[in-house]
Short mmCIF file of C-alpha atoms and ligand atoms in Angstrom, two decimals:
data_model
loop_
_atom_site.label_atom_id
_atom_site.label_comp_id
_atom_site.label_asym_id
_atom_site.label_seq_id
_atom_site.Cartn_x
_atom_site.Cartn_y
_atom_site.Cartn_z
CA MET A 1 25.43 -1.41 -1.11
CA ASP A 2 28.03 1.42 -1.58
CA VAL A 3 26.60 4.00 0.78
CA THR A 4 29.48 5.67 2.55
CA ILE A 5 28.54 9.14 3.60
CA VAL A 6 31.58 11.45 3.52
CA ILE A 7 31.82 14.11 6.22
CA ASP A 8 34.04 17.24 6.37
CA GLU A 9 36.51 16.88 9.24
CA GLU A 10 36.34 20.47 10.34
CA SER A 11 32.68 21.35 10.09
CA ARG A 12 31.55 17.69 10.76
CA HIS A 13 28.93 18.13 8.05
CA VAL A 14 27.95 15.69 5.46
CA ILE A 15 29.59 16.83 2.22
CA ASN A 16 28.26 14.35 -0.31
CA ASN A 17 25.29 12.05 -0.64
CA ASN A 18 22.99 14.38 1.37
CA LYS A 19 19.98 13.26 -0.56
CA LEU A 20 20.86 9.59 -0.19
CA CYS A 21 21.42 10.11 3.48
CA THR A 22 17.97 11.67 4.00
CA ALA A 23 16.34 8.97 1.77
CA LEU A 24 18.05 6.10 3.72
CA LYS A 25 16.94 7.71 7.01
CA ARG A 26 13.32 8.08 5.82
CA ILE A 27 12.99 4.48 4.76
CA GLY A 28 14.17 3.35 8.13
CA VAL A 29 17.91 2.43 8.25
CA LYS A 30 19.31 2.51 11.82
CA PHE A 31 22.81 3.18 11.01
CA ILE A 32 24.52 5.14 8.06
CA PRO A 33 28.20 4.39 7.46
CA VAL A 34 30.27 7.55 7.71
CA SER A 35 33.91 8.01 6.54
CA HIS A 36 36.19 11.00 6.67
CA LYS A 37 37.11 13.02 3.55
CA ASP A 38 39.34 11.18 1.07
CA LEU A 39 38.85 7.77 2.71
CA GLU A 40 37.96 4.91 0.41
CA LYS A 41 34.41 3.98 0.00
CA VAL A 42 33.33 0.72 1.67
CA PHE A 43 30.64 -1.81 0.90
CA VAL A 44 27.98 -2.02 3.61
CA SER A 45 25.16 -4.59 3.62
CA LEU A 46 21.59 -3.54 4.20
CA GLU A 47 21.46 -5.78 7.24
CA ASP A 48 24.51 -3.98 8.74
CA MET A 49 22.65 -0.67 8.32
CA GLY A 50 19.60 -2.04 10.16
CA PHE A 51 17.58 -1.66 6.93
CA PHE A 52 15.21 -4.44 7.97
CA GLU A 53 14.98 -3.73 11.65
CA ASP A 54 11.71 -1.90 11.68
CA ILE A 55 9.91 -5.09 10.56
CA LYS A 56 9.90 -7.06 13.70
CA PRO A 57 6.67 -8.90 14.33
CA SER A 58 5.66 -9.45 18.04
CA LYS A 59 6.72 -13.07 18.58
CA TYR A 60 3.76 -14.06 20.80
CA ARG A 61 1.38 -11.54 19.40
CA VAL A 62 1.00 -9.47 22.47
CA PHE A 63 0.50 -5.85 21.75
CA MET A 64 0.39 -2.81 24.09
CA ASP A 65 -2.44 -1.04 22.08
CA THR A 66 -4.27 -1.20 18.91
CA GLU A 67 -1.76 0.98 17.09
CA GLU A 68 0.96 -1.51 17.83
CA LEU A 69 -1.44 -4.21 16.63
CA LEU A 70 -1.04 -2.68 13.19
CA TYR A 71 2.71 -2.14 12.71
CA LYS A 72 4.09 -4.74 15.09
CA ASN A 73 2.02 -7.34 13.34
CA TRP A 74 3.63 -6.81 9.97
CA PRO A 75 4.42 -8.61 7.59
CA THR A 76 0.93 -9.30 6.35
CA PRO A 77 0.66 -12.89 5.17
CA LEU A 78 2.02 -14.10 1.94
CA VAL A 79 0.30 -17.28 1.07
CA ARG A 80 0.59 -19.80 -1.85
CA LEU A 81 -2.73 -20.30 -3.63
CA LYS A 82 -2.37 -23.93 -3.85
CA ASN A 83 -5.36 -24.83 -5.93
CA LEU A 84 -5.09 -21.96 -8.34
CA SER A 85 -1.36 -22.52 -8.96
CA SER A 86 -0.34 -24.87 -11.70
CA SER A 87 2.57 -27.23 -12.15
CA ASP A 88 4.67 -24.48 -13.81
CA ARG A 89 3.38 -21.31 -12.21
CA THR A 90 3.05 -20.66 -8.41
CA ILE A 91 0.73 -17.97 -7.24
CA TRP A 92 1.53 -16.17 -4.09
CA ALA A 93 -1.00 -13.73 -2.55
CA LYS A 94 -0.11 -11.01 -0.11
CA LEU A 95 -3.19 -10.55 1.98
CA GLU A 96 -3.48 -6.92 2.98
CA GLY A 97 -6.99 -7.66 4.32
CA PHE A 98 -5.06 -8.84 7.47
CA ASN A 99 -4.45 -5.26 8.54
CA PRO A 100 -6.63 -4.77 11.68
CA TRP A 101 -8.61 -1.58 11.22
CA SER A 102 -10.00 -1.13 7.72
CA MET A 103 -8.92 -4.69 6.92
CA SER A 104 -7.11 -3.25 3.97
CA VAL A 105 -3.76 -1.95 2.61
CA LYS A 106 -5.03 1.55 3.55
CA ASP A 107 -4.34 1.05 7.30
CA ARG A 108 -0.70 1.50 6.38
CA ILE A 109 -1.10 5.02 4.85
CA GLY A 110 -3.74 6.14 7.42
CA TRP A 111 -1.32 5.31 10.16
CA TYR A 112 1.73 6.91 8.54
CA MET A 113 0.12 10.10 7.19
CA TYR A 114 -1.48 10.70 10.59
CA ARG A 115 1.68 10.00 12.55
CA GLU A 116 3.65 12.35 10.40
CA ALA A 117 0.97 15.04 10.80
CA ILE A 118 1.37 14.71 14.58
CA GLU A 119 5.13 14.83 14.32
CA LYS A 120 5.01 17.98 12.23
CA LEU A 121 2.20 19.92 13.80
CA GLY A 122 1.72 18.43 17.31
CA LYS A 123 -1.03 16.33 18.68
CA ASP A 124 -3.29 19.26 19.72
CA ARG A 125 -3.40 20.73 16.20
CA VAL A 126 -4.53 17.30 14.69
CA SER A 127 -8.08 17.45 16.24
CA LEU A 128 -10.26 17.60 13.16
CA LEU A 129 -9.50 15.82 9.89
CA VAL A 130 -11.21 15.85 6.48
CA GLU A 131 -10.40 13.30 3.78
CA ALA A 132 -11.94 12.19 0.49
CA THR A 133 -12.19 8.38 0.50
CA SER A 134 -13.70 5.40 -1.22
CA THR A 135 -14.12 3.78 2.33
CA ASN A 136 -10.70 2.10 3.20
CA THR A 137 -8.53 5.14 3.75
CA GLY A 138 -11.44 6.73 5.67
CA LEU A 139 -11.61 3.76 7.98
CA ALA A 140 -7.91 3.79 8.61
CA ILE A 141 -7.99 7.52 9.48
CA ALA A 142 -11.10 7.07 11.57
CA ALA A 143 -9.22 4.26 13.53
CA MET A 144 -6.28 6.58 14.15
CA SER A 145 -8.69 9.35 15.08
CA ALA A 146 -10.37 6.93 17.69
CA ILE A 147 -6.93 5.99 19.04
CA ASN A 148 -5.89 9.67 19.22
CA LYS A 149 -9.16 11.14 20.20
CA SER A 150 -9.72 13.31 17.22
CA LYS A 151 -12.61 13.53 14.70
CA LEU A 152 -12.88 12.72 11.01
CA LYS A 153 -15.29 14.06 8.39
CA ALA A 154 -15.10 11.55 5.48
CA PHE A 155 -16.17 12.82 1.97
CA VAL A 156 -17.33 9.80 -0.25
CA PRO A 157 -18.28 9.86 -3.88
CA SER A 158 -21.76 8.61 -4.95
CA THR A 159 -20.29 5.29 -6.14
CA VAL A 160 -19.37 4.16 -2.54
CA SER A 161 -21.66 1.41 -1.32
CA LYS A 162 -24.16 1.76 1.59
CA THR A 163 -22.10 -0.76 3.49
CA GLY A 164 -18.93 1.57 3.09
CA GLU A 165 -20.95 4.55 4.41
CA ILE A 166 -22.22 2.48 7.47
CA LEU A 167 -18.72 1.18 8.24
CA LEU A 168 -17.44 4.73 8.24
CA LYS A 169 -20.21 5.80 10.65
CA ILE A 170 -19.56 2.77 12.85
CA PHE A 171 -15.97 3.83 13.12
CA GLY A 172 -17.22 7.30 14.37
CA ALA A 173 -16.69 9.33 11.19
CA GLU A 174 -19.21 11.92 9.89
CA VAL A 175 -19.92 11.03 6.32
CA ILE A 176 -20.71 13.57 3.57
CA ARG A 177 -21.75 12.00 0.31
CA SER A 178 -21.01 13.85 -2.87
CA PRO A 179 -22.98 13.48 -6.28
CA LYS A 180 -19.42 13.18 -7.90
CA LEU A 181 -18.40 9.78 -9.23
CA LEU A 182 -14.74 9.63 -8.28
CA THR A 183 -13.04 10.11 -4.93
CA VAL A 184 -10.20 12.08 -6.57
CA GLU A 185 -12.84 14.56 -7.89
CA LEU A 186 -13.59 15.61 -4.33
CA ILE A 187 -10.09 16.79 -3.38
CA ASN A 188 -10.50 20.42 -4.21
CA ASP A 189 -13.76 20.68 -2.27
CA VAL A 190 -12.21 18.96 0.62
CA GLU A 191 -9.10 21.31 0.52
CA GLU A 192 -11.49 24.36 0.56
CA ILE A 193 -13.39 22.91 3.64
CA ALA A 194 -10.12 22.12 5.37
CA LYS A 195 -9.10 25.85 4.97
CA LYS A 196 -12.42 27.05 6.16
CA GLU A 197 -12.74 24.73 9.16
CA GLY A 198 -9.01 24.80 10.18
CA ALA A 199 -9.13 21.00 9.66
CA ILE A 200 -6.18 18.69 8.68
CA HIS A 201 -6.32 17.35 5.16
CA LEU A 202 -3.86 14.47 4.94
CA ASN A 203 -4.70 14.00 1.21
CA GLN A 204 -3.80 10.42 0.27
CA PHE A 205 -3.56 11.32 -3.40
CA TYR A 206 -0.65 13.80 -2.97
CA ASN A 207 0.92 13.03 0.35
CA ASP A 208 4.27 11.46 -0.20
CA ALA A 209 3.88 9.54 3.21
CA ASN A 210 1.61 7.21 1.14
CA PHE A 211 4.50 6.20 -1.19
CA GLU A 212 6.99 6.20 1.51
CA VAL A 213 5.21 3.84 3.96
CA HIS A 214 4.87 1.21 1.27
CA LEU A 215 8.62 1.64 0.38
CA ARG A 216 9.58 1.36 4.06
CA TYR A 217 7.31 -1.42 5.07
CA THR A 218 5.15 -3.11 2.40
CA ALA A 219 7.90 -3.57 -0.19
CA LYS A 220 10.71 -4.30 2.39
CA GLU A 221 8.66 -6.88 4.25
CA LEU A 222 7.74 -8.51 0.94
CA GLU A 223 11.44 -8.91 0.22
CA LEU A 224 12.03 -10.54 3.59
CA GLN A 225 9.07 -12.96 2.92
CA ILE A 226 10.28 -14.11 -0.48
CA ARG A 227 13.78 -14.45 0.83
CA GLU A 228 12.51 -16.67 3.65
CA ALA A 229 10.45 -18.69 1.19
CA GLY A 230 13.12 -18.84 -1.50
CA ILE A 231 10.76 -17.22 -4.04
CA LYS A 232 12.20 -15.55 -7.10
CA PRO A 233 9.38 -13.39 -8.37
CA LYS A 234 8.78 -13.23 -12.05
CA ALA A 235 6.09 -10.67 -11.80
CA ILE A 236 4.08 -8.68 -9.14
CA VAL A 237 0.57 -7.66 -9.96
CA GLY A 238 -1.44 -4.99 -8.01
CA GLY A 239 -4.33 -2.54 -8.32
CA LEU A 240 -3.98 1.19 -9.01
CA GLY A 241 -5.94 3.64 -6.87
CA THR A 242 -3.73 6.50 -5.52
CA SER A 243 -0.91 4.36 -7.07
CA GLY A 244 0.93 4.32 -3.71
CA HIS A 245 1.45 0.66 -3.06
CA ILE A 246 2.23 -0.64 -6.50
CA SER A 247 4.49 2.37 -7.37
CA ALA A 248 6.55 1.78 -4.15
CA ILE A 249 6.71 -1.89 -4.99
CA SER A 250 7.83 -1.25 -8.50
CA PHE A 251 10.48 1.33 -7.42
CA TYR A 252 11.85 -1.18 -4.80
CA PHE A 253 11.76 -4.44 -6.83
CA LYS A 254 12.96 -3.04 -10.10
CA ASN A 255 15.97 -1.70 -8.27
CA ARG A 256 16.74 -4.90 -6.28
CA PHE A 257 15.49 -7.82 -8.46
CA LYS A 258 16.63 -7.92 -12.01
CA GLY A 259 13.99 -8.64 -14.63
CA VAL A 260 10.98 -8.64 -12.33
CA LYS A 261 7.82 -7.45 -14.16
CA ILE A 262 5.24 -5.20 -12.44
CA TYR A 263 1.71 -4.92 -13.68
CA GLY A 264 -0.92 -2.37 -12.61
CA VAL A 265 -4.73 -3.05 -12.74
CA VAL A 266 -7.45 -0.57 -13.53
CA PRO A 267 -11.13 -0.65 -14.23
CA ALA A 268 -12.18 -1.02 -17.84
CA PRO A 269 -13.29 2.29 -19.62
CA SER A 270 -16.58 3.68 -18.16
CA THR A 271 -16.76 1.12 -15.36
CA SER A 272 -15.89 1.40 -11.67
CA ILE A 273 -14.34 -0.98 -9.20
CA GLN A 274 -14.22 0.34 -5.63
CA GLY A 275 -10.67 1.20 -4.65
CA ILE A 276 -9.15 1.23 -8.16
CA ARG A 277 -9.44 3.71 -11.04
CA ARG A 278 -8.14 4.66 -14.47
CA VAL A 279 -4.67 6.30 -14.80
CA GLU A 280 -6.11 9.25 -16.75
CA THR A 281 -8.13 10.40 -13.69
CA GLY A 282 -4.81 11.41 -12.26
CA MET A 283 -2.23 9.58 -10.23
CA LYS A 284 1.04 10.92 -8.70
CA TRP A 285 3.70 8.20 -8.04
CA ILE A 286 3.03 5.96 -11.01
CA HIS A 287 4.70 8.62 -13.24
CA PHE A 288 7.96 8.27 -11.37
CA VAL A 289 8.41 4.51 -11.76
CA GLU A 290 8.25 1.85 -14.38
CA LEU A 291 5.27 -0.45 -14.92
CA ASP A 292 5.41 -3.23 -17.60
CA ASN A 293 1.77 -3.12 -18.49
CA ILE A 294 -1.60 -1.85 -17.27
CA ILE A 295 -4.49 -4.27 -17.47
CA GLU A 296 -8.16 -3.34 -17.67
CA ILE A 297 -10.75 -5.37 -15.92
CA THR A 298 -14.59 -5.07 -15.88
CA PRO A 299 -16.47 -5.32 -12.58
CA GLU A 300 -18.08 -8.53 -13.71
CA GLU A 301 -14.57 -9.98 -14.24
CA ALA A 302 -13.47 -8.78 -10.79
CA ILE A 303 -16.41 -10.54 -9.20
CA GLU A 304 -15.65 -13.69 -11.19
CA GLY A 305 -12.15 -13.49 -9.87
CA VAL A 306 -13.24 -13.09 -6.26
CA LEU A 307 -15.60 -16.16 -6.57
CA GLU A 308 -12.81 -18.29 -8.16
CA ILE A 309 -10.49 -17.38 -5.34
CA VAL A 310 -13.00 -18.10 -2.52
CA ARG A 311 -14.22 -21.25 -4.12
CA ASN A 312 -10.78 -22.77 -4.68
CA GLU A 313 -8.85 -21.39 -1.67
CA GLY A 314 -11.53 -20.55 0.94
CA ILE A 315 -10.35 -16.98 1.37
CA PHE A 316 -12.82 -14.16 0.65
CA VAL A 317 -11.04 -11.05 -0.82
CA GLY A 318 -12.33 -7.82 -2.15
CA LEU A 319 -13.22 -6.66 -5.60
CA SER A 320 -9.94 -5.10 -6.41
CA SER A 321 -8.26 -8.40 -5.36
CA GLY A 322 -10.59 -10.25 -7.79
CA ALA A 323 -9.57 -7.80 -10.49
CA VAL A 324 -5.85 -8.40 -9.69
CA TYR A 325 -6.35 -12.16 -10.04
CA THR A 326 -8.34 -11.95 -13.32
CA ALA A 327 -5.65 -9.49 -14.66
CA PHE A 328 -2.87 -12.10 -13.74
CA LYS A 329 -4.91 -14.80 -15.73
CA LYS A 330 -5.09 -12.49 -18.69
CA MET A 331 -1.40 -11.76 -18.62
CA VAL A 332 -0.56 -15.43 -18.44
CA LYS A 333 -2.50 -15.80 -21.63
CA ASP A 334 -1.61 -12.64 -23.58
CA GLU A 335 2.04 -12.34 -22.61
CA ARG A 336 2.53 -16.08 -22.43
CA LEU A 337 4.01 -15.76 -18.92
CA GLY A 338 6.27 -18.69 -18.36
CA GLU A 339 6.96 -20.77 -15.36
CA GLY A 340 8.00 -19.43 -11.89
CA ASP A 341 6.59 -17.49 -8.93
CA TYR A 342 4.06 -14.77 -9.30
CA ILE A 343 3.00 -12.46 -6.45
CA LEU A 344 -0.51 -10.83 -6.37
CA ILE A 345 -1.20 -8.02 -4.01
CA PHE A 346 -4.83 -8.49 -2.59
CA PRO A 347 -5.71 -5.08 -1.03
CA ASP A 348 -8.66 -6.07 1.20
CA ILE A 349 -11.30 -8.57 2.33
CA GLY A 350 -14.51 -9.44 0.54
CA PHE A 351 -17.06 -9.09 3.36
CA LYS A 352 -17.35 -5.36 2.57
CA TYR A 353 -18.73 -6.14 -0.90
CA VAL A 354 -21.48 -8.63 -0.29
CA GLU A 355 -24.05 -6.20 -1.72
CA GLN A 356 -22.32 -5.99 -5.12
CA ILE A 357 -21.38 -9.73 -5.25
CA SER A 358 -24.88 -10.86 -4.21
CA ARG A 359 -26.24 -9.46 -7.40
CA SER A 360 -24.04 -11.93 -9.36
CA ILE A 361 -24.85 -14.74 -7.13
CA ASP A 362 -28.53 -14.29 -7.67
CA LYS A 363 -27.89 -14.68 -11.50
CA GLU A 364 -26.15 -18.09 -10.99
N1 PLP B 401 -7.91 -1.77 -3.58
C1 PLP B 401 -8.70 -1.25 -2.72
C2 PLP B 401 -9.78 -2.01 -2.06
C3 PLP B 401 -8.37 0.02 -2.25
O1 PLP B 401 -9.09 0.58 -1.22
C4 PLP B 401 -7.30 0.75 -2.78
C5 PLP B 401 -7.04 2.19 -2.47
O2 PLP B 401 -7.93 2.90 -2.03
C6 PLP B 401 -6.55 0.15 -3.76
C7 PLP B 401 -6.95 -1.08 -4.23
C8 PLP B 401 -5.39 0.91 -4.48
O3 PLP B 401 -4.32 1.13 -3.68
P1 PLP B 401 -3.44 2.40 -3.86
O4 PLP B 401 -4.16 3.65 -3.51
O5 PLP B 401 -2.18 2.10 -3.11
O6 PLP B 401 -3.08 2.51 -5.40
#
């Protein structure tokens, strides 16, 4: 990568590439190559810049606290789905349910947004938090609140399951249920309450720390994993909620892997699948990146996907993971996806959704 940052010899200030310099720092490089004015640009590898150094799992899995248990345990597993793969297509699943708090991809953003708030405002100011959530982000922020001795008021839409509400309460959050159907519809009310009560609203839907943590860790660690396994991804499939994780993955992989396709998954019109939602309900980062297709899945298809995964591979993933798997199967058929390696991002575990899934089981 050609990233020489040029500095002015007298003032010692950076005179070009200021934005690149900031961006590189934010996604975790340890060193930035600097040259003096008029010197030739040099090629510096990402390894030399310490680009991958923030992903260093604890070798013997000993952690100093439950916050380290999150970020020093990354990467989350990337596993070949042996029985669901075919002779020409290999399916790899990234299991975000292996995150320790909410058992979902949302631990990453809960941790990062919270840490950034402490850095900006100081720990004392971050004592009461309010957030609109469909469970997982609320659990992650509640975990950070427990670790940092603060309090969370979680605002959930009517569509959130009883299990979700109970889990939030178990984690110590106060739960306020709204008659509205979508989490994103609660943001304005939550913002008002934050102002009135002097609370911190991290706001997963607009906070760029959401996109950034996935760029800095989720996407980067996935690259390390596929390098290690010798995988050349043909496509990556993931669900769209805030659009944080799949937008960051798209941005990263489209820039670094030529020809890789990225697919987003949403619920079919007038249906709901916990954790994902339709693009027209408003998403931020998806509009800055390229997606190759958006696939619509019904809740029934999502459940069928979950059952097919658990009954072939013995791993019980959540409804949005089932939706991602079914979407992949549709893409294989509709776009005649050829041979190669495919990566599916599975956002959480299935144990949270037994209520919904049991209704299908009863019909079998
Ligand atoms: N799946 C589940 C279970 C989720 O909880 C979420 C987000 O809430 C997503 C998918 C979507 O992730 P993102 O918000 O990064 O688009």
